[in-house]
Tab-separated table of C-alpha atoms and ligand atoms in Angstrom:
chain	number	residue	atom	x	y	z
A	25	MET	CA	0.620	125.929	74.065
A	26	LYS	CA	3.729	123.816	73.610
A	27	LYS	CA	6.629	124.468	71.248
A	28	TYR	CA	8.353	121.402	69.860
A	29	ALA	CA	11.446	121.039	67.685
A	30	ILE	CA	11.889	118.027	65.413
A	31	ILE	CA	15.377	117.411	64.045
A	32	LEU	CA	15.701	114.991	61.153
A	33	ALA	CA	18.765	112.795	61.502
A	34	ALA	CA	17.728	109.329	60.372
A	35	GLY	CA	19.222	109.539	56.880
A	36	LYS	CA	22.264	107.659	55.757
A	37	GLY	CA	23.882	110.488	53.839
A	38	THR	CA	24.471	108.446	50.701
A	39	ARG	CA	26.151	111.396	49.012
A	40	MET	CA	28.880	111.508	51.700
A	41	LYS	CA	30.007	108.124	50.291
A	42	THR	CA	31.443	107.034	53.639
A	43	GLU	CA	30.476	105.069	56.754
A	44	LEU	CA	29.549	107.608	59.419
A	45	PRO	CA	25.877	108.703	59.441
A	46	LYS	CA	25.814	112.155	57.876
A	47	CYS	CA	24.624	114.197	60.865
A	48	ALA	CA	27.494	112.823	62.985
A	49	TYR	CA	30.183	114.370	60.765
A	50	PRO	CA	32.264	116.926	62.642
A	51	LEU	CA	32.948	120.554	61.844
A	52	LEU	CA	35.779	121.987	63.941
A	53	LYS	CA	35.744	118.640	65.788
A	54	LYS	CA	32.072	118.888	66.836
A	55	PRO	CA	29.379	116.758	65.152
A	56	MET	CA	27.011	118.822	63.007
A	57	ILE	CA	23.925	117.530	64.831
A	58	ALA	CA	25.336	118.930	68.101
A	59	TYR	CA	25.352	122.455	66.625
A	60	ILE	CA	21.648	122.256	65.857
A	61	VAL	CA	20.703	120.958	69.278
A	62	GLU	CA	22.931	123.483	71.105
A	63	ASN	CA	21.557	126.363	69.036
A	64	LEU	CA	17.980	125.275	69.750
A	65	TYR	CA	18.848	125.321	73.453
A	66	LYS	CA	20.477	128.752	73.096
A	67	SER	CA	17.362	130.141	71.405
A	68	THR	CA	15.465	129.358	74.663
A	69	VAL	CA	12.140	129.252	72.844
A	70	ILE	CA	11.593	125.492	72.547
A	71	ASP	CA	9.915	123.308	75.178
A	72	GLU	CA	10.742	119.864	73.818
A	73	LEU	CA	13.366	118.586	71.370
A	74	ILE	CA	12.779	115.378	69.423
A	75	THR	CA	15.415	113.900	67.139
A	76	VAL	CA	14.435	111.353	64.504
A	77	VAL	CA	17.117	108.676	64.259
A	78	GLY	CA	17.370	105.540	62.141
A	79	HIS	CA	20.498	104.694	60.176
A	80	LYS	CA	23.256	103.905	62.732
A	81	LYS	CA	21.077	105.487	65.394
A	82	GLN	CA	23.430	104.676	68.254
A	83	VAL	CA	26.123	106.953	66.823
A	84	ILE	CA	23.729	109.911	66.936
A	85	LYS	CA	22.411	108.930	70.379
A	86	ASP	CA	25.950	108.765	71.767
A	87	ILE	CA	26.473	112.359	70.629
A	88	LEU	CA	23.229	113.833	71.958
A	89	ASN	CA	22.579	111.560	74.956
A	90	SER	CA	19.721	112.884	77.061
A	91	ARG	CA	19.766	116.378	75.589
A	92	VAL	CA	16.825	115.341	73.356
A	93	SER	CA	14.160	112.653	73.182
A	94	TYR	CA	14.142	110.254	70.238
A	95	ALA	CA	11.766	109.036	67.558
A	96	TYR	CA	12.704	106.063	65.400
A	97	GLN	CA	12.465	105.755	61.637
A	98	GLU	CA	13.580	102.223	60.836
A	99	GLU	CA	13.328	102.606	57.074
A	100	GLN	CA	14.309	105.897	55.480
A	101	LEU	CA	11.273	106.558	53.321
A	102	GLY	CA	11.677	110.339	53.128
A	103	THR	CA	11.584	113.508	55.223
A	104	GLY	CA	7.760	113.468	55.502
A	105	HIS	CA	7.815	109.887	56.722
A	106	ALA	CA	10.535	110.826	59.256
A	107	VAL	CA	8.344	113.547	60.798
A	108	MET	CA	5.375	111.130	60.939
A	109	MET	CA	7.420	109.011	63.358
A	110	CYS	CA	7.028	111.806	65.958
A	111	LYS	CA	3.241	111.738	65.940
A	112	ASP	CA	2.885	109.998	69.308
A	113	GLN	CA	5.252	112.453	70.959
A	114	VAL	CA	3.767	115.704	69.688
A	115	THR	CA	0.526	115.526	71.640
A	116	GLU	CA	-0.102	119.043	72.951
A	117	PRO	CA	-1.551	121.963	71.001
A	118	GLY	CA	1.038	124.476	69.767
A	119	TYR	CA	3.588	124.543	66.980
A	120	THR	CA	6.666	122.632	65.865
A	121	ILE	CA	9.858	123.884	64.244
A	122	ILE	CA	11.328	121.240	61.953
A	123	LEU	CA	15.031	121.347	61.092
A	124	PRO	CA	17.197	119.019	59.015
A	125	GLY	CA	20.154	117.589	60.911
A	126	ASP	CA	22.557	118.528	58.126
A	127	MET	CA	22.470	122.328	58.502
A	128	PRO	CA	25.047	123.182	61.160
A	129	LEU	CA	25.290	126.892	60.278
A	130	ILE	CA	21.718	127.622	61.367
A	131	ASP	CA	22.318	129.590	64.563
A	132	GLU	CA	20.021	130.580	67.398
A	133	LEU	CA	19.316	133.942	65.739
A	134	VAL	CA	17.761	132.290	62.682
A	135	ILE	CA	15.638	130.089	64.938
A	136	LYS	CA	14.469	133.038	67.047
A	137	GLU	CA	13.768	135.315	64.068
A	138	ALA	CA	11.771	132.670	62.207
A	139	ILE	CA	9.666	131.977	65.290
A	140	VAL	CA	9.015	135.684	65.909
A	141	TYR	CA	7.950	135.998	62.270
A	142	HIS	CA	5.644	132.967	62.506
A	143	GLU	CA	3.947	134.283	65.628
A	144	LYS	CA	3.583	137.861	64.350
A	145	ALA	CA	2.135	136.701	61.026
A	146	LYS	CA	-0.212	134.360	62.938
A	147	ASN	CA	0.723	131.715	60.392
A	148	ASP	CA	-0.363	128.105	60.357
A	149	LEU	CA	2.775	127.237	58.374
A	150	THR	CA	5.979	129.214	57.788
A	151	VAL	CA	8.634	127.920	55.388
A	152	VAL	CA	12.098	129.434	55.848
A	153	SER	CA	13.429	130.183	52.364
A	154	THR	CA	16.539	131.849	50.986
A	155	ASN	CA	17.859	133.102	47.648
A	156	LEU	CA	20.802	131.265	46.128
A	157	ALA	CA	22.786	132.224	43.025
A	158	ASP	CA	23.223	128.506	42.420
A	159	PRO	CA	20.055	126.801	43.699
A	160	SER	CA	20.898	123.339	42.370
A	161	GLY	CA	20.132	120.463	44.719
A	162	TYR	CA	17.557	122.396	46.762
A	163	GLY	CA	13.765	122.333	46.638
A	164	ARG	CA	12.408	125.387	44.758
A	165	ILE	CA	9.824	127.749	46.222
A	166	ILE	CA	6.846	128.019	43.871
A	167	LYS	CA	4.864	131.238	44.247
A	168	LYS	CA	1.811	132.651	42.517
A	169	ASN	CA	1.069	136.382	42.870
A	170	ASN	CA	3.883	136.383	45.388
A	171	GLN	CA	2.007	133.841	47.532
A	172	LEU	CA	3.611	130.533	48.533
A	173	GLU	CA	1.995	127.680	46.589
A	174	ALA	CA	4.278	124.662	46.801
A	175	ILE	CA	7.853	123.348	47.048
A	176	ILE	CA	9.166	121.312	44.130
A	177	GLU	CA	12.217	119.103	44.574
A	178	GLU	CA	15.006	119.547	42.008
A	179	LYS	CA	14.457	116.034	40.664
A	180	ASP	CA	10.768	116.728	40.048
A	181	ALA	CA	11.186	120.270	38.709
A	182	THR	CA	10.652	121.418	35.127
A	183	ASP	CA	13.483	123.339	33.430
A	184	LYS	CA	11.570	126.547	34.050
A	185	GLN	CA	11.122	125.776	37.755
A	186	LYS	CA	14.840	124.975	38.040
A	187	GLU	CA	15.565	128.613	37.189
A	188	ILE	CA	13.928	129.785	40.428
A	189	ASN	CA	16.533	131.085	42.877
A	190	GLU	CA	14.388	131.052	46.003
A	191	VAL	CA	14.911	127.701	47.728
A	192	ASN	CA	13.568	125.753	50.678
A	193	THR	CA	16.052	125.781	53.568
A	194	GLY	CA	14.315	122.730	55.034
A	195	ILE	CA	13.162	124.649	58.129
A	196	TYR	CA	9.444	124.890	58.783
A	197	ILE	CA	7.269	126.107	61.615
A	198	VAL	CA	3.866	124.536	61.595
A	199	ASP	CA	0.808	124.049	63.802
A	200	ASN	CA	1.029	120.656	65.510
A	201	LYS	CA	-2.396	119.312	64.589
A	202	LEU	CA	-2.183	120.571	61.033
A	203	LEU	CA	1.268	119.034	60.591
A	204	PHE	CA	0.121	115.475	61.228
A	205	SER	CA	-3.249	115.789	59.499
A	206	SER	CA	-1.508	117.016	56.335
A	207	LEU	CA	1.226	114.354	56.577
A	208	ASP	CA	-1.569	111.741	56.489
A	209	LYS	CA	-2.353	112.983	52.992
A	210	ILE	CA	1.115	112.912	51.340
A	211	SER	CA	2.126	110.165	48.905
A	212	ASN	CA	5.419	108.915	47.495
A	213	ASP	CA	4.415	109.478	43.916
A	214	ASN	CA	7.547	111.403	42.834
A	215	ALA	CA	10.953	110.990	41.215
A	216	GLN	CA	12.543	109.531	44.361
A	217	ASN	CA	9.533	107.490	45.576
A	218	GLU	CA	9.883	109.179	48.942
A	219	TYR	CA	7.367	110.760	51.287
A	220	TYR	CA	8.414	114.393	50.973
A	221	LEU	CA	7.808	116.689	53.916
A	222	THR	CA	7.717	119.507	51.379
A	223	ASP	CA	4.379	118.199	50.059
A	224	ILE	CA	2.548	119.456	53.161
A	225	VAL	CA	2.820	122.966	51.681
A	226	LYS	CA	0.391	122.418	48.817
A	227	ILE	CA	-1.937	120.351	51.015
A	228	ILE	CA	-2.127	123.042	53.690
A	229	LYS	CA	-2.437	125.778	51.049
A	230	LYS	CA	-5.401	124.018	49.420
A	231	ASP	CA	-7.330	124.119	52.675
A	232	ASN	CA	-6.893	127.891	52.896
A	233	TYR	CA	-4.723	127.987	55.982
A	234	LYS	CA	-2.401	130.946	56.496
A	235	ILE	CA	1.014	130.178	55.058
A	236	SER	CA	4.034	132.174	53.864
A	237	THR	CA	7.794	132.100	53.518
A	238	TYR	CA	10.247	133.775	55.854
A	239	LEU	CA	13.218	134.861	53.759
A	240	LEU	CA	16.598	134.247	55.377
A	241	LYS	CA	18.934	136.974	54.118
A	242	LYS	CA	22.238	135.407	55.137
A	243	SER	CA	21.829	132.461	52.824
A	244	PHE	CA	25.154	130.851	53.727
A	245	LYS	CA	23.613	129.840	57.059
A	246	ALA	CA	21.173	127.577	55.236
A	247	MET	CA	23.842	125.477	53.628
A	248	GLY	CA	22.827	121.812	53.654
A	249	ILE	CA	25.765	119.442	53.992
A	250	ASN	CA	25.249	116.635	51.483
A	251	ASP	CA	28.845	115.713	50.625
A	252	LEU	CA	32.368	116.077	51.986
A	253	TYR	CA	33.086	119.118	49.839
A	254	ALA	CA	30.106	120.975	51.313
A	255	LEU	CA	31.318	119.910	54.754
A	256	SER	CA	34.718	121.507	54.144
A	257	GLN	CA	33.076	124.694	52.860
A	258	ALA	CA	30.800	124.977	55.892
A	259	GLU	CA	33.754	124.335	58.158
A	260	SER	CA	35.747	127.064	56.505
A	261	ILE	CA	32.868	129.563	56.876
A	262	LEU	CA	32.485	128.678	60.536
A	263	ARG	CA	36.240	128.861	61.142
A	264	HIS	CA	36.378	132.289	59.586
A	265	GLU	CA	33.429	133.586	61.672
A	266	ILE	CA	34.831	132.255	64.938
A	267	ASN	CA	38.345	133.571	64.278
A	268	LYS	CA	36.960	136.982	63.353
A	269	LYS	CA	34.987	137.145	66.614
A	270	PHE	CA	38.113	136.324	68.653
A	271	MET	CA	40.424	138.686	66.798
A	272	ARG	CA	37.909	141.488	67.333
A	273	SER	CA	37.952	140.757	71.063
A	274	GLY	CA	41.710	140.979	71.469
A	275	VAL	CA	43.057	137.583	70.442
A	276	ALA	CA	45.967	137.857	67.989
A	277	MET	CA	46.144	135.212	65.272
A	278	ILE	CA	49.071	134.748	62.957
A	279	ASN	CA	47.940	133.341	59.615
A	280	PRO	CA	44.381	132.694	60.855
A	281	ASP	CA	43.427	130.558	57.846
A	282	THR	CA	45.523	127.793	59.397
A	283	ILE	CA	43.988	128.176	62.863
A	284	THR	CA	40.928	126.192	63.954
A	285	ILE	CA	39.018	127.215	67.067
A	286	GLY	CA	35.946	125.200	68.105
A	287	ASP	CA	32.736	127.072	68.839
A	288	ASN	CA	32.620	126.141	72.539
A	289	VAL	CA	36.144	127.477	73.181
A	290	LEU	CA	36.742	130.514	75.404
A	291	ILE	CA	39.846	132.649	74.847
A	292	GLU	CA	40.646	135.706	76.953
A	293	GLU	CA	42.228	138.893	75.674
A	294	ASN	CA	45.881	139.354	74.825
A	295	VAL	CA	46.335	135.729	73.829
A	296	THR	CA	48.417	134.996	70.712
A	297	VAL	CA	47.656	131.962	68.578
A	298	SER	CA	50.312	130.953	66.038
A	299	PRO	CA	49.814	128.999	62.782
A	300	ASN	CA	48.619	125.386	62.397
A	301	THR	CA	46.938	125.311	65.777
A	302	TYR	CA	43.673	123.619	66.808
A	303	ILE	CA	41.870	124.587	69.978
A	304	THR	CA	38.660	122.590	70.266
A	305	GLY	CA	36.091	121.038	72.601
A	306	ASN	CA	35.430	122.861	75.869
A	307	SER	CA	38.870	124.466	76.049
A	308	VAL	CA	39.655	127.693	77.893
A	309	ILE	CA	42.731	129.843	77.214
A	310	LYS	CA	43.432	132.460	79.868
A	311	LYS	CA	44.969	135.918	79.475
A	312	ASN	CA	48.418	136.501	77.939
A	313	ALA	CA	48.930	132.880	76.927
A	314	LYS	CA	50.880	132.092	73.763
A	315	VAL	CA	49.668	129.045	71.926
A	316	GLY	CA	51.250	127.437	68.869
A	317	PRO	CA	52.594	127.034	66.294
A	318	SER	CA	51.512	123.484	65.410
A	319	THR	CA	49.643	122.724	68.590
A	320	GLU	CA	46.455	120.780	69.380
A	321	ILE	CA	44.472	121.586	72.486
A	322	HIS	CA	41.234	119.716	73.123
A	323	ASN	CA	38.974	119.951	76.193
A	324	SER	CA	41.788	121.582	78.155
A	325	LYS	CA	42.454	124.647	80.250
A	326	ILE	CA	45.528	126.797	79.643
A	327	GLY	CA	46.359	129.277	82.430
A	328	GLU	CA	47.556	132.884	82.336
A	329	ASN	CA	50.974	133.562	80.749
A	330	VAL	CA	51.395	129.961	79.678
A	331	THR	CA	53.391	129.220	76.523
A	332	VAL	CA	52.642	126.102	74.477
A	333	LYS	CA	54.638	125.266	71.351
A	334	HIS	CA	54.420	122.304	68.943
A	335	SER	CA	52.527	120.200	71.472
A	336	LEU	CA	49.398	118.095	72.079
A	337	ILE	CA	47.195	118.713	75.110
A	338	TYR	CA	44.033	116.634	75.578
A	339	ASN	CA	41.653	116.703	78.559
A	340	SER	CA	44.267	118.378	80.730
A	341	GLU	CA	45.103	121.607	82.521
A	342	VAL	CA	48.223	123.788	82.565
A	343	LYS	CA	48.337	126.381	85.340
A	344	ALA	CA	49.735	129.914	85.161
A	345	ASN	CA	53.259	130.839	83.990
A	346	SER	CA	54.219	127.361	82.807
A	347	THR	CA	55.791	126.484	79.465
A	348	VAL	CA	54.979	123.402	77.433
A	349	GLY	CA	56.947	122.091	74.468
A	350	PRO	CA	58.268	121.894	71.950
A	351	PHE	CA	56.914	118.381	71.303
A	352	ALA	CA	55.238	117.625	74.616
A	353	HIS	CA	52.117	115.499	75.060
A	354	LEU	CA	49.738	115.985	77.980
A	355	ARG	CA	46.695	113.744	78.224
A	356	ASP	CA	43.972	112.022	80.239
A	357	GLY	CA	43.604	114.518	83.051
A	358	ALA	CA	47.182	115.752	83.413
A	359	VAL	CA	47.206	118.768	85.741
A	360	ILE	CA	50.375	120.832	85.403
A	361	GLY	CA	51.069	123.243	88.280
A	362	GLU	CA	52.260	126.835	88.090
A	363	ASN	CA	55.717	127.797	86.786
A	364	ASN	CA	56.413	124.353	85.369
A	365	ARG	CA	58.705	123.636	82.509
A	366	ILE	CA	57.515	120.703	80.399
A	367	GLY	CA	60.067	120.420	77.614
A	368	ASN	CA	61.028	118.441	74.538
A	369	PHE	CA	59.534	114.965	74.131
A	370	VAL	CA	57.928	114.828	77.541
A	371	GLU	CA	54.677	112.889	77.968
A	372	ILE	CA	52.493	113.357	81.024
A	373	LYS	CA	49.422	111.195	81.538
A	374	LYS	CA	46.823	111.205	84.344
A	375	SER	CA	49.253	112.922	86.738
A	376	SER	CA	49.466	116.118	88.708
A	377	THR	CA	52.542	118.256	89.299
A	378	GLY	CA	53.053	120.940	91.949
A	379	ASP	CA	54.588	124.356	91.308
A	380	PHE	CA	58.071	124.699	89.780
A	381	PHE	CA	58.164	121.131	88.422
A	382	LYS	CA	60.679	120.674	85.633
A	383	ALA	CA	60.939	117.883	83.092
A	384	SER	CA	62.897	119.575	80.372
A	385	HIS	CA	63.656	116.666	78.082
A	386	LEU	CA	62.646	113.097	77.227
A	387	ALA	CA	60.559	112.006	80.210
A	388	TYR	CA	57.416	109.962	80.839
A	389	VAL	CA	55.223	110.685	83.840
A	390	GLY	CA	52.155	108.460	84.181
A	391	ASP	CA	49.748	107.956	87.112
A	392	ALA	CA	51.908	110.129	89.356
A	393	GLU	CA	51.325	112.753	92.003
A	394	ILE	CA	54.241	115.150	92.217
A	395	GLY	CA	54.838	117.917	94.774
A	396	ASN	CA	56.494	121.350	94.467
A	397	ASP	CA	60.040	122.062	93.280
A	398	VAL	CA	60.699	118.692	91.709
A	399	ASN	CA	63.190	118.169	88.910
A	400	PHE	CA	62.882	115.215	86.576
A	401	GLY	CA	66.158	114.647	84.717
A	402	CYS	CA	66.465	113.860	81.045
A	403	GLY	CA	65.266	110.346	80.209
A	404	SER	CA	63.632	109.630	83.566
A	405	ILE	CA	60.353	107.796	83.717
A	406	THR	CA	57.683	106.487	86.035
A	407	VAL	CA	57.381	102.754	85.345
A	408	ASN	CA	53.625	102.544	85.855
A	409	TYR	CA	52.700	99.375	83.978
A	410	ASP	CA	53.714	95.759	84.557
A	411	GLY	CA	51.944	94.409	81.500
A	412	ARG	CA	48.681	93.864	83.404
A	413	ASN	CA	48.018	96.682	85.840
A	414	LYS	CA	48.872	100.338	86.281
A	415	TYR	CA	50.368	101.629	89.556
A	416	LYS	CA	50.824	105.033	91.137
A	417	THR	CA	53.965	107.011	91.843
A	418	GLN	CA	54.001	109.593	94.637
A	419	ILE	CA	56.747	112.189	94.816
A	420	GLY	CA	56.965	114.792	97.612
A	421	ASN	CA	58.435	118.322	97.578
A	422	ASP	CA	62.006	119.341	96.699
A	423	VAL	CA	62.920	116.078	95.036
A	424	PHE	CA	65.726	115.816	92.473
A	425	VAL	CA	65.450	112.871	90.095
A	426	GLY	CA	68.706	112.486	88.155
A	427	CYS	CA	68.846	111.578	84.493
A	428	ASN	CA	67.666	108.237	83.180
A	429	ALA	CA	66.049	106.974	86.385
A	430	ASN	CA	63.311	104.326	86.400
A	431	LEU	CA	60.834	104.720	89.253
A	432	ILE	CA	59.037	101.378	89.404
A	433	ALA	CA	55.517	101.951	90.732
A	434	PRO	CA	53.914	101.611	93.171
A	435	ILE	CA	56.535	103.795	94.833
A	436	ILE	CA	56.754	106.771	97.186
A	437	ILE	CA	59.674	109.198	97.011
A	438	ASP	CA	59.537	111.443	100.062
A	439	ASP	CA	60.475	115.131	100.504
A	440	ASN	CA	64.010	116.443	99.911
A	441	SER	CA	65.287	113.200	98.457
A	442	THR	CA	67.746	112.822	95.607
A	443	ILE	CA	67.763	109.987	93.081
A	444	ALA	CA	71.120	109.213	91.487
A	445	ALA	CA	71.224	109.273	87.719
A	446	GLY	CA	70.714	105.879	86.096
A	447	SER	CA	68.973	104.350	89.117
A	448	THR	CA	66.209	101.792	88.800
A	449	LEU	CA	64.207	102.061	92.023
A	450	ASP	CA	61.638	99.569	93.257
A	451	LYS	CA	61.592	100.605	96.938
A	452	ASN	CA	60.264	103.723	98.605
A	453	VAL	CA	62.751	106.506	99.367
A	454	PRO	CA	62.419	108.204	102.789
A	455	LYS	CA	62.839	111.929	103.456
A	456	ASP	CA	66.202	113.700	102.993
A	457	THR	CA	67.761	110.597	101.391
A	458	LEU	CA	70.085	109.995	98.448
A	459	ALA	CA	69.001	106.777	96.687
A	460	ILE	CA	71.432	105.032	94.358
A	461	ALA	CA	70.385	101.859	92.587
A	462	ARG	CA	72.942	101.015	89.927
A	463	SER	CA	76.214	99.102	89.673
A	464	TYR	CA	79.360	101.097	90.403
A	465	GLN	CA	81.840	101.986	87.723
A	466	VAL	CA	84.941	99.859	87.191
A	467	ASN	CA	87.848	101.363	85.219
A	468	LYS	CA	90.139	98.843	83.447
A	469	GLU	CA	93.327	100.711	82.762
A	470	ASN	CA	95.560	100.242	79.708
A	471	TYR	CA	92.682	98.721	77.789
A	472	PHE	CA	93.872	100.731	74.784
A	473	LYS	CA	97.567	100.135	74.025
A	474	ASN	CA	99.868	100.763	71.077
A	475	GLY	CA	97.078	102.257	69.001
A	476	LYS	CA	94.856	99.196	69.471
A	477	ARG	CA	91.966	98.071	71.671
A	478	TYR	CA	92.554	94.973	73.857
A	479	LYS	CA	90.405	92.631	71.803
A	480	ASP	CA	92.029	93.794	68.523
A	481	LYS	CA	95.540	92.722	69.645
A	482	LYS	CA	97.534	90.696	67.148
B	293	UD1	C1	15.670	118.582	51.710
B	293	UD1	C2	14.347	119.154	51.170
B	293	UD1	C3	14.660	120.255	50.153
B	293	UD1	C4	15.511	121.322	50.792
B	293	UD1	C5	16.794	120.717	51.407
B	293	UD1	C6	17.507	121.770	52.225
B	293	UD1	C7	12.684	117.329	51.191
B	293	UD1	C8	11.943	116.350	50.367
B	293	UD1	N1	13.571	118.111	50.553
B	293	UD1	O1	16.332	117.961	50.613
B	293	UD1	O2	13.440	120.832	49.671
B	293	UD1	O3	15.851	122.315	49.836
B	293	UD1	O4	16.459	119.634	52.291
B	293	UD1	O5	18.743	121.311	52.674
B	293	UD1	O6	12.452	117.401	52.371
B	293	UD1	N2	16.116	112.308	56.663
B	293	UD1	C9	15.504	111.424	57.531
B	293	UD1	N3	14.787	110.399	57.032
B	293	UD1	C10	14.595	110.213	55.691
B	293	UD1	C11	15.232	111.125	54.810
B	293	UD1	C12	15.972	112.154	55.323
B	293	UD1	O7	15.616	111.551	58.743
B	293	UD1	O8	13.908	109.246	55.314
B	293	UD1	C13	16.918	113.418	57.226
B	293	UD1	C14	18.365	113.373	56.787
B	293	UD1	O9	19.155	112.676	57.729
B	293	UD1	C15	18.733	114.865	56.718
B	293	UD1	C16	17.411	115.579	56.485
B	293	UD1	O10	16.401	114.633	56.746
B	293	UD1	O11	19.304	115.302	57.928
B	293	UD1	C17	17.285	116.083	55.060
B	293	UD1	O12	17.426	114.993	54.164
B	293	UD1	P1	18.229	115.120	52.806
B	293	UD1	O13	18.216	113.815	52.128
B	293	UD1	O14	19.541	115.765	53.045
B	293	UD1	O15	17.260	116.131	52.005
B	293	UD1	P2	17.649	117.024	50.765
B	293	UD1	O16	17.721	116.179	49.557
B	293	UD1	O17	18.832	117.844	51.077
B	294	CA	CA1	20.297	117.981	52.762
């Protein structure tokens, strides 16, 4: 017996009224389709995942890569038609769980519980339903003597049917053979001229198979994202849940409504996160760190006792006891050593620094490898780009770079050397050396005489 999952993600998302295919829209900086696929993996009950793609399919494929296999729906003729496109891939006996790609709050628990229910009930078809105070927009569950009969789409429903509060979440578990034999019988004779997946319910019911609903109690999880307002609501629910989980495990958050933590982020105890801070992607924040206010950290690792204020850190690492900011920018694989001080308006790109590196103000470090105990004076930069190519800078241990120095790469500055302030270097500096590369000062005396500058005379 094989268990398949089919995720429907071919639709355009007309109601989003924007360019991106709907299922690619991010919540907490992660595309909604990625939540569904990750939660299916976490549930550990599925053998094969198939995603139906169509509209702007490459965007979806770039998100999921080889985590799933793909079926193609060139024309979006409805959810039933989308599932039909998987027929050649669902070949083994067993059952399939079908999920829409626009329901990012469905977690692995819902998936597991629905499957346990389906197996225990020995059902041929289970429809996951939920009760909504405002059911508008959803398909309504039609029951007779408390038995599932059919699903009616809002646009096809009578006024009486529209009053029903039990709705179709869009998740189904169905026997593989039965799924495709019933899909062969659906038509597009409805208000939207689409092949509705929901029509398999009445077809399967008519043939006396065993069907029922599984009622999802936490109805917020079944929220379908059809427009940008719904997206913001789902994001706010998710944000709240994630923040609550962290605060309950020892992470302090000041004004948590302004703090966004992605759902793949790990934060250890005794961390404080201050307002207007985003920590997203596969980021890790170690013990006793202080992050924020107004900071973005994406796919980065922040070590123990690190402080980050008003700064941007992307795809980088900051090791223990260092401080970053205010207004620093670390990116593209910057690795900051222990006990560093990365201060105001300092940018560090694709570089590594040893322990006790200091760049306290106004510096640019790009494509550089820097040893221990190095000081980078205010305004100093690595000149890594000649307009065509990028070059590396190598700096040893115990190096003092004075203020406003230009280190023209490729260049090697060896251990214990000192660079005079204002120097523009284009040659390597050997060990224990003072390098000066600037014109010497000339003082013209009596330039200012009788209350006037020389050039103002007369
Ligand atoms: C669908 C259900 C509705 C249910 C609701 C739950 C049908 C007919 N209706 O309505 O009963 O209450 O979900 O959220 O199934 N898609 C394709 N190809 C298509 C059309 C859609 O892949 O030709 C995909 C979309 O990308 C989307 C999913 O299927 O991820 C659902 O489509 P959508 O148009 O959002 O369906 P709803 O109108 O919300
Ligand atoms: Ca939907």
